[in-house]
Amino acid sequence: MTDIKQIISSLIEKEINIDVYDYIKEIDDPSKGDYAFPCFSLSKELHKSPVDIANELVDKINDDRIEKIESVNGYLNFFINREYLAKLVLSEYDKDKENYGREKHTETVLIEYSSPNVCKPFHIGHMRTTLIGHALYNIYKFLGYNTVGINHLGDYGTQFGKLIEGYKLWGHEYDLSENAIDKLVEIYVRINDLCANDEEVLERCRENFKKLEEKDPECVALWEKFKDLSLKEFNKTYDMLGIKFDSIRGEAAYVDSMDEVIDMLAKKNVLSVSEGATIVDLTKEGIKAPCIVKKSDGTSIYATRDLAAILYRARTYDYDKSIYVTGYEQELHFKQVFAVAKYLDLDKKYIDGLEHASYGLYSLKEGRMSTRKGNFIKLDDVINESITKAKEIILEKNPDLEDIDETAKKVGIGAVVFSDLYNSRIKDEVFDLDTMLNFQGETSPYIQYMYVRIQSILNKTEGKVLINDVSYDKLTDGLSYELIKTLYDFNRILNEAAKKKEPYILSRYLIKLANEYSSFYSNNKVLDDNDEIRKTRLYLISMVGEILKSGMNLLGIEMPNKM
Ligand code: ARG
């Protein structure tokens, strides 16, 4: 994509021989121009006041691509030639179509997301990591990075010793071919109750876990069975949401590398023993809590497995960036792990590439969600409720719609996904279906509705609209130009969302685009009698539709064709 900022920067550089690219900023208020260059940054170097610099430059710069330049209080404000920008945007789109905004990069970016714990329900707490991570994955991939999506399954821990014992005792009472996770949870609750009153059972559970660590075939087979059953259910949820991974590799895969991690840390002389456990003191790093790397019974711990995973990922993927998407309650954990990782035998590049993308809590309208109290909400239930509600709303508006179930699915799922991605990650979210499904709100159904309306206008027209039929001089009015500028911005927005690891930057952009389309449509007749105007506007709105779709797809949302 042609970079307008670069054009302006070169025009200035030609006059003063200084690269000013980084100082040029977009202007939000179109009456003041499109880009501003503050001349303050040059004042020292040129020994002149910013006002004088601006006044001199304004007379010197002359280029067809710039409509006019104003010198205002030491700022140079550039107004882009509207026809030029319209032609630039539409012809680049014509060339690239659904690839408009794409780039090519050579860096490898790992994104770890979802990572639920097996044998536990997939509740809406896990929804955020899944949706935020998946959107980031899509955005990075679209921008051409070599992107790897990783599911770091929670498939390890002493609870499996208990589950194995419970299964041996009562497994025959349960049919695990359906709703296996619910049943495994039940078994887990039962065995915990028994353990509370019976030391001997508890001992057997510990024994099972030890056997599992020692790769006892019976224990391993049961553990694998639990894991497979859980994954089968998780996959149903992933399928429904269109979530994919390049690698599903659980914590258990890293247990055997504990010794290697410990050896590396020992060689760096950073290990000490505290209450029987092996720890790394991190006070020098400004972290008060030490990182435990080996429990007093000699087994690995969550952090050790994460350290081993860093080794594995560096060796396997040679990554440039490795992003972890989890709740903010794991902030200390990742600070510790990243700090300890500096002592592994790894190139500095791998340590610098570690990034934690944390997010806030999800709560229901009534109050905070809690798993421990048992009043957790399963993600599947939430999605199904949203789909049912979406269907009711659509039926009311359009009772004769064909494929109503397919549409309700796209609208219902889109509503949940979009609302999760509409605010900065770290903000706590309140889950409220009525807000999410409001067709007039800042929601997915609103964007989908705009898209569907565009398709219905395009379907009414004779044949395909072609770029050769576009008259760029018909796109210079304020509302058309606003749309063109926003369409021009698509690639920049994607880059910003990727850099800040914030899908909301894209969500808000799509709302802006939909809003601008709505004003454009209310004020400009698309199906005008004038051939040139009609064809030009049709081409413009077809691009708006495609970008809305492209952006929504990146967030993980599908577009209906009718609704
Ligand atoms: N399984 C963990 C949980 O559900 C999340 C894992 C996050 N990733 C990691 N590399 N520690 O809380």
XYZ file of C-alpha atoms and ligand atoms in Angstrom:
575
model
C 0.000 0.000 0.000
C 1.311 3.388 -0.957
C 2.218 5.263 2.190
C 0.921 8.851 2.116
C 2.976 9.791 5.140
C 6.050 8.727 3.207
C 5.044 10.955 0.287
C 4.669 13.972 2.568
C 7.890 13.159 4.364
C 9.798 12.990 1.070
C 8.378 16.318 -0.067
C 9.629 17.957 3.120
C 12.936 16.132 3.015
C 13.558 17.388 -0.508
C 13.526 20.951 0.858
C 15.451 20.577 4.106
C 17.343 17.279 3.831
C 16.004 15.870 7.086
C 13.884 12.728 7.455
C 10.746 13.785 9.308
C 8.600 10.687 8.739
C 8.087 9.897 12.403
C 6.820 13.367 13.214
C 3.962 13.377 10.717
C 0.611 12.646 12.315
C -2.903 11.966 11.062
C -5.424 14.743 11.765
C -8.816 13.697 13.103
C -10.687 16.831 12.083
C -11.053 16.876 8.272
C -11.624 20.663 8.199
C -8.028 21.070 9.414
C -6.511 18.709 6.854
C -5.413 15.081 6.665
C -1.851 15.113 7.993
C 0.051 17.547 10.164
C 3.748 18.144 10.495
C 4.808 20.085 13.606
C 7.830 22.176 12.655
C 8.954 22.439 16.314
C 11.073 19.360 15.845
C 13.230 21.198 13.290
C 13.575 24.495 15.128
C 16.867 23.717 16.845
C 18.505 22.191 13.831
C 17.505 24.949 11.437
C 17.941 27.807 13.942
C 14.566 29.213 13.024
C 11.222 29.558 14.734
C 8.660 26.844 13.915
C 6.376 29.520 12.463
C 9.086 30.716 10.079
C 9.908 27.156 9.036
C 6.248 26.407 8.350
C 5.790 29.651 6.416
C 8.819 28.971 4.234
C 7.949 25.354 3.534
C 4.351 26.094 2.689
C 5.447 28.173 -0.305
C 8.050 25.719 -1.518
C 6.171 22.434 -1.527
C 4.158 21.823 -4.613
C 2.808 18.445 -5.692
C -0.221 17.174 -7.580
C -1.023 14.663 -4.878
C -1.454 17.453 -2.337
C -4.529 19.666 -2.736
C -3.299 22.411 -0.415
C -1.019 23.059 2.525
C -1.734 25.456 5.370
C 0.782 26.925 7.764
C -0.852 27.293 11.171
C 1.109 28.286 14.294
C 4.200 26.301 13.406
C 2.292 23.381 11.962
C 2.075 22.404 8.334
C -1.345 20.935 7.604
C -1.623 18.868 4.454
C -4.849 18.339 2.527
C -4.546 15.311 0.243
C -5.921 15.580 -3.259
C -9.208 13.731 -2.897
C -9.333 12.335 -6.400
C -5.797 11.075 -6.015
C -6.583 9.218 -2.773
C -9.824 7.766 -4.164
C -7.973 6.415 -7.159
C -5.153 5.062 -5.016
C -7.461 3.217 -2.619
C -9.920 1.810 -5.135
C -7.308 0.679 -7.614
C -5.210 -1.017 -4.919
C -8.359 -2.743 -3.755
C -9.182 -3.780 -7.298
C -5.766 -5.349 -7.612
C -5.782 -7.120 -4.218
C -9.498 -7.717 -3.469
C -9.787 -9.881 -0.330
C -6.057 -9.453 0.170
C -6.328 -5.682 0.459
C -4.222 -4.637 3.448
C -2.109 -7.786 3.470
C 1.683 -7.686 3.890
C 4.600 -10.052 3.815
C 6.956 -10.465 6.763
C 9.665 -12.960 7.532
C 9.417 -12.959 11.334
C 7.913 -15.881 13.227
C 5.284 -15.061 15.828
C 3.953 -17.635 18.283
C 0.603 -17.008 19.872
C -0.460 -19.183 22.751
C -4.163 -19.063 23.568
C -7.084 -20.971 25.016
C -5.030 -23.592 26.922
C -7.908 -24.955 29.018
C -7.425 -27.547 31.727
C -8.547 -31.033 30.761
C -11.286 -32.719 32.770
C -12.651 -29.301 33.671
C -15.522 -27.548 31.910
C -14.731 -24.956 29.258
C -16.376 -22.035 30.986
C -16.612 -18.460 29.847
C -13.440 -17.587 31.713
C -11.580 -19.435 28.980
C -13.511 -17.626 26.318
C -11.426 -14.470 26.489
C -8.045 -16.096 25.922
C -9.538 -18.170 23.122
C -11.151 -15.266 21.283
C -8.478 -12.624 21.878
C -5.712 -15.072 20.993
C -7.444 -16.312 17.899
C -8.106 -12.774 16.626
C -4.442 -11.884 17.159
C -3.452 -15.058 15.377
C -5.614 -14.138 12.373
C -4.330 -10.561 12.269
C -0.661 -11.535 12.438
C -1.199 -14.190 9.812
C -3.011 -11.756 7.517
C -0.105 -9.348 7.876
C 2.097 -12.099 6.523
C 3.990 -13.153 9.628
C 4.892 -16.803 9.957
C 2.321 -17.319 12.704
C 1.957 -20.363 14.942
C -1.112 -20.845 17.152
C -0.419 -22.947 20.226
C -2.772 -24.555 22.721
C -0.810 -25.209 25.930
C -3.299 -27.651 27.352
C -3.439 -27.999 31.147
C -3.052 -31.768 31.197
C -0.792 -32.259 34.169
C -0.995 -32.152 37.939
C -1.624 -34.178 41.060
C -5.381 -34.109 40.446
C -4.881 -36.844 37.861
C -3.773 -39.217 40.620
C -7.150 -38.641 42.239
C -9.100 -38.921 39.038
C -7.453 -42.232 38.230
C -8.383 -43.554 41.669
C -11.969 -42.319 41.339
C -12.275 -43.843 37.906
C -11.012 -47.189 39.129
C -13.620 -47.137 41.878
C -16.681 -45.834 40.017
C -15.828 -45.594 36.336
C -18.250 -48.413 35.494
C -21.167 -46.309 36.784
C -20.693 -43.673 34.095
C -21.288 -43.617 30.353
C -18.513 -41.366 29.135
C -19.598 -41.374 25.516
C -21.534 -38.181 26.158
C -20.863 -35.119 28.349
C -17.709 -36.799 29.580
C -16.302 -33.710 31.284
C -19.357 -33.264 33.504
C -19.042 -36.886 34.569
C -15.304 -36.657 35.202
C -15.954 -33.602 37.349
C -18.505 -35.632 39.302
C -16.000 -38.421 39.850
C -13.444 -35.844 40.937
C -15.804 -34.332 43.490
C -16.640 -37.806 44.843
C -13.018 -38.857 45.225
C -12.168 -35.585 46.949
C -14.937 -36.189 49.469
C -13.619 -39.655 50.106
C -10.042 -38.417 50.458
C -11.130 -35.914 53.077
C -12.180 -38.805 55.348
C -9.816 -41.552 54.342
C -6.040 -41.150 54.550
C -5.540 -44.482 52.839
C -7.409 -43.430 49.696
C -5.480 -40.190 49.617
C -2.271 -42.166 49.754
C -3.408 -44.314 46.845
C -4.111 -41.143 44.835
C -0.574 -39.902 45.515
C 0.717 -43.280 44.501
C -1.199 -43.081 41.218
C 0.323 -39.729 40.403
C 3.780 -41.054 41.098
C 3.086 -44.018 38.867
C 1.864 -41.665 36.179
C 5.145 -39.780 36.411
C 7.010 -43.048 36.116
C 4.984 -43.902 32.983
C 3.103 -46.847 34.446
C 1.096 -48.159 31.438
C -2.262 -48.428 33.230
C -2.099 -44.926 34.696
C -0.866 -43.428 31.443
C -3.672 -45.124 29.514
C -6.306 -43.698 31.858
C -4.751 -40.261 31.778
C -4.777 -40.404 27.974
C -8.378 -41.486 27.972
C -9.386 -38.502 30.134
C -7.416 -36.195 27.933
C -8.953 -37.528 24.711
C -12.462 -37.273 26.096
C -11.829 -33.682 27.165
C -10.316 -32.711 23.839
C -13.250 -34.188 22.005
C -15.526 -31.814 23.895
C -13.211 -28.830 23.555
C -13.060 -29.490 19.835
C -16.827 -29.173 19.575
C -16.572 -25.704 21.072
C -13.600 -24.819 18.875
C -15.445 -26.036 15.779
C -18.503 -23.995 16.611
C -16.356 -20.867 16.982
C -14.038 -21.657 14.070
C -10.984 -21.726 16.359
C -7.874 -23.485 15.078
C -4.402 -24.273 16.381
C -1.213 -25.288 14.665
C -0.052 -27.153 17.731
C -1.859 -28.646 20.706
C 0.862 -29.563 23.144
C 0.038 -29.887 26.801
C 2.082 -29.255 29.917
C 2.744 -32.970 30.324
C 4.956 -32.910 27.237
C 7.432 -30.738 29.166
C 7.738 -32.744 32.365
C 10.712 -34.742 31.133
C 12.648 -31.562 30.346
C 12.593 -30.402 33.943
C 16.079 -31.749 34.606
C 17.523 -29.871 31.667
C 15.982 -26.630 32.938
C 17.259 -27.247 36.462
C 20.758 -28.070 35.158
C 20.940 -24.844 33.183
C 19.837 -22.816 36.196
C 22.281 -24.655 38.451
C 25.159 -23.793 36.110
C 24.227 -20.134 36.395
C 24.279 -20.436 40.182
C 20.828 -19.028 40.671
C 19.202 -21.907 42.535
C 18.606 -22.036 46.258
C 16.532 -24.206 48.558
C 13.683 -22.891 50.612
C 11.521 -25.141 52.776
C 12.650 -28.113 50.735
C 11.680 -26.575 47.397
C 14.163 -25.405 44.781
C 13.695 -21.732 43.972
C 15.172 -18.842 42.003
C 15.384 -15.651 44.007
C 14.251 -12.715 41.878
C 14.644 -9.766 44.245
C 17.432 -8.426 42.024
C 14.919 -8.379 39.187
C 12.542 -6.359 41.318
C 10.203 -9.308 41.879
C 9.613 -10.038 45.543
C 8.211 -13.554 45.214
C 10.777 -16.204 44.290
C 10.002 -18.578 41.443
C 9.679 -22.195 42.572
C 11.140 -24.524 39.949
C 11.036 -27.853 41.782
C 8.686 -28.890 44.534
C 9.953 -30.391 47.786
C 8.881 -33.838 46.587
C 11.111 -33.433 43.541
C 8.328 -32.947 40.986
C 7.951 -30.159 38.453
C 5.639 -27.203 38.859
C 3.609 -24.969 36.513
C 6.519 -22.529 36.096
C 9.083 -25.247 35.334
C 6.899 -26.574 32.572
C 6.597 -23.064 31.145
C 10.399 -22.705 31.214
C 10.762 -26.019 29.419
C 8.183 -24.864 26.880
C 10.273 -21.746 26.169
C 13.279 -23.973 25.437
C 11.194 -26.192 23.199
C 9.621 -23.306 21.303
C 12.917 -21.518 20.756
C 14.420 -24.694 19.332
C 11.390 -25.783 17.350
C 10.224 -22.491 15.903
C 13.170 -20.117 16.241
C 10.588 -17.475 17.115
C 10.984 -13.701 17.012
C 7.996 -13.057 19.226
C 6.119 -15.365 21.570
C 2.848 -14.021 22.937
C 0.938 -15.548 25.861
C -2.728 -14.637 26.155
C -4.012 -15.231 29.694
C -5.920 -13.475 32.459
C -4.173 -10.739 34.418
C -4.154 -12.941 37.532
C -1.224 -14.741 35.878
C 0.825 -11.571 35.569
C 3.169 -12.436 38.425
C 3.616 -15.950 37.074
C 4.759 -14.698 33.678
C 6.961 -11.987 35.178
C 8.713 -14.712 37.161
C 8.976 -17.124 34.267
C 10.304 -14.475 31.860
C 12.820 -13.346 34.479
C 14.066 -16.880 35.151
C 14.192 -17.582 31.399
C 17.108 -15.127 31.187
C 19.201 -17.751 32.966
C 18.471 -20.511 30.450
C 21.030 -21.184 27.731
C 19.138 -19.215 25.151
C 19.962 -16.464 22.720
C 18.820 -13.090 24.048
C 16.470 -12.746 21.094
C 14.194 -15.428 22.539
C 13.966 -13.714 25.896
C 13.295 -10.300 24.363
C 10.556 -11.876 22.263
C 8.479 -13.049 25.239
C 5.320 -11.012 25.698
C 2.376 -11.441 28.015
C -0.983 -10.181 26.745
C -3.203 -10.194 29.802
C -6.875 -9.450 29.998
C -9.439 -8.469 32.612
C -12.179 -10.447 34.266
C -15.371 -11.469 32.667
C -18.382 -11.081 34.891
C -22.076 -11.657 34.525
C -24.540 -8.835 34.972
C -25.351 -10.162 38.447
C -21.772 -10.170 39.700
C -18.451 -11.889 39.526
C -18.252 -15.348 38.073
C -16.782 -18.040 40.166
C -15.788 -21.568 39.304
C -15.104 -22.618 42.813
C -18.626 -21.924 43.992
C -19.881 -24.042 41.145
C -22.022 -21.351 39.536
C -19.827 -21.213 36.485
C -21.303 -20.773 33.079
C -20.309 -23.049 30.262
C -19.287 -21.346 27.085
C -21.442 -23.668 24.964
C -24.539 -22.678 26.932
C -23.799 -19.006 26.449
C -23.292 -19.409 22.722
C -26.435 -21.468 22.306
C -28.466 -18.908 24.213
C -27.121 -16.145 22.026
C -28.003 -18.108 18.881
C -31.554 -18.723 20.142
C -32.031 -15.052 20.937
C -30.581 -14.014 17.591
C -33.047 -16.301 15.872
C -35.997 -14.705 17.682
C -34.863 -11.223 16.692
C -34.260 -12.161 13.055
C -37.597 -13.969 12.791
C -39.341 -10.885 14.043
C -37.651 -8.650 11.471
C -37.654 -11.069 8.578
C -40.018 -14.040 9.081
C -39.533 -15.424 5.546
C -35.755 -15.614 5.653
C -34.297 -18.804 4.215
C -31.473 -20.563 6.060
C -32.580 -18.906 9.270
C -30.571 -21.314 11.440
C -27.368 -20.684 9.552
C -27.880 -16.918 9.838
C -28.853 -17.084 13.511
C -25.640 -18.980 14.169
C -23.494 -16.334 12.499
C -25.336 -13.502 14.235
C -25.465 -15.187 17.644
C -21.817 -16.234 17.701
C -20.684 -12.954 16.169
C -22.458 -11.032 18.937
C -20.577 -12.866 21.687
C -17.212 -12.719 19.930
C -17.426 -9.047 19.000
C -18.447 -7.880 22.443
C -15.503 -9.741 23.913
C -13.182 -7.944 21.499
C -14.664 -4.473 21.723
C -12.656 -3.082 24.631
C -9.040 -2.920 25.591
C -8.032 -6.374 26.858
C -7.338 -5.312 30.373
C -10.796 -3.858 30.982
C -13.155 -6.070 32.946
C -16.142 -7.114 30.866
C -19.758 -7.557 31.793
C -21.538 -10.239 29.914
C -24.923 -9.019 28.723
C -26.681 -10.632 25.784
C -29.153 -7.786 25.274
C -26.356 -5.294 24.666
C -24.441 -7.701 22.426
C -27.445 -8.406 20.237
C -28.629 -4.826 19.864
C -28.859 -4.241 16.114
C -28.443 -0.502 16.616
C -25.558 -0.643 19.053
C -21.818 -0.898 18.621
C -22.222 -4.579 17.959
C -21.544 -7.374 15.539
C -25.204 -7.596 14.392
C -25.031 -3.896 13.496
C -21.993 -4.430 11.274
C -23.469 -7.609 9.807
C -26.663 -5.733 9.045
C -24.777 -2.982 7.218
C -22.947 -5.634 5.238
C -26.161 -7.406 4.306
C -27.705 -4.127 3.176
C -24.745 -3.461 0.927
C -25.104 -6.934 -0.597
C -28.781 -6.360 -1.248
C -28.060 -3.102 -3.109
C -25.332 -4.786 -5.135
C -27.679 -7.647 -5.983
C -30.246 -5.232 -7.338
C -27.886 -3.922 -9.980
C -27.332 -5.120 -13.469
C -24.052 -7.093 -13.700
C -20.800 -6.538 -11.913
C -19.458 -3.055 -11.176
C -16.004 -2.531 -12.594
C -13.149 -0.262 -11.622
C -13.055 1.151 -15.169
C -16.543 2.548 -14.615
C -15.449 4.542 -11.559
C -15.289 8.340 -11.946
C -12.959 9.514 -9.208
C -14.178 13.091 -9.436
C -17.521 11.847 -8.087
C -15.882 10.842 -4.814
C -14.675 14.195 -3.563
C -17.637 15.155 -1.342
C -17.086 15.032 2.415
C -18.903 11.771 3.139
C -17.359 9.838 0.256
C -13.927 11.144 1.148
C -14.375 10.137 4.774
C -15.105 6.572 3.658
C -12.131 6.540 1.297
C -9.822 7.692 4.074
C -11.089 5.043 6.452
C -10.644 2.372 3.800
C -7.131 3.654 3.221
C -6.501 3.195 6.946
C -7.269 -0.549 7.059
C -3.675 -1.740 6.869
C -2.420 0.793 9.412
C -5.150 -0.302 11.839
C -4.182 -3.959 11.464
C -0.563 -3.129 12.166
C -1.501 -1.113 15.220
C -3.747 -3.903 16.530
C -0.921 -6.417 16.045
C 1.719 -4.204 17.620
C -0.377 -3.460 20.692
C -1.859 -6.969 20.738
C -5.299 -5.326 20.903
C -8.062 -6.674 18.649
C -10.353 -3.872 19.868
C -8.465 -1.466 17.611
C -9.861 -3.415 14.670
C -13.355 -3.792 16.196
C -13.668 -0.051 16.747
C -12.399 0.627 13.253
C -15.130 -1.603 11.824
C -17.806 0.241 13.796
C -16.418 3.523 12.473
C -16.493 2.203 8.910
C -20.072 0.940 9.341
C -21.157 4.281 10.818
C -19.554 6.226 8.003
C -21.181 3.967 5.486
C -24.517 4.567 7.152
C -24.148 8.369 6.880
C -22.897 8.071 3.329
C -25.885 5.957 2.405
C -28.439 8.233 4.042
C -27.087 11.278 2.257
C -25.979 9.918 -1.088
C -28.307 8.055 -3.346
C -26.379 4.993 -4.485
C -28.752 3.862 -7.233
C -28.665 7.290 -8.854
C -30.037 7.775 -12.372
C -26.753 9.268 -13.455
C -24.708 6.370 -14.781
C -21.340 7.660 -13.657
C -22.477 8.456 -10.147
C -24.305 5.152 -9.749
C -21.444 2.992 -10.941
C -18.895 4.912 -8.897
C -20.884 4.658 -5.704
C -21.635 0.998 -6.289
C -17.952 0.263 -6.612
C -17.191 2.196 -3.446
C -19.805 0.393 -1.380
C -18.742 -2.980 -2.725
C -15.313 -2.261 -1.304
C -16.818 -1.143 2.010
C -18.670 -4.475 2.173
C -15.529 -6.470 1.465
C -13.474 -4.647 4.085
C -16.211 -5.072 6.692
C -16.194 -8.764 5.891
C -12.429 -9.064 5.833
C -12.111 -7.284 9.198
C -14.888 -9.294 10.831
C -13.362 -12.549 9.568
C -10.085 -11.548 11.194
C -11.913 -11.116 14.494
C -13.310 -14.618 13.987
C -16.810 -13.619 12.860
C -18.636 -14.804 9.758
C -20.913 -12.618 7.670
C -24.409 -13.698 6.674
C -25.576 -12.855 3.163
C -29.076 -12.022 4.309
C -30.658 -11.350 7.676
N -4.082 -23.948 31.721
C -3.957 -22.665 32.333
C -5.281 -22.220 32.930
O -6.332 -22.658 32.500
C -3.522 -21.598 31.364
C -2.189 -21.818 30.708
C -1.567 -20.552 30.248
N -0.354 -20.713 29.537
C 0.857 -20.960 30.048
N 1.868 -21.109 29.230
N 1.067 -21.015 31.343
O -5.285 -21.396 33.830
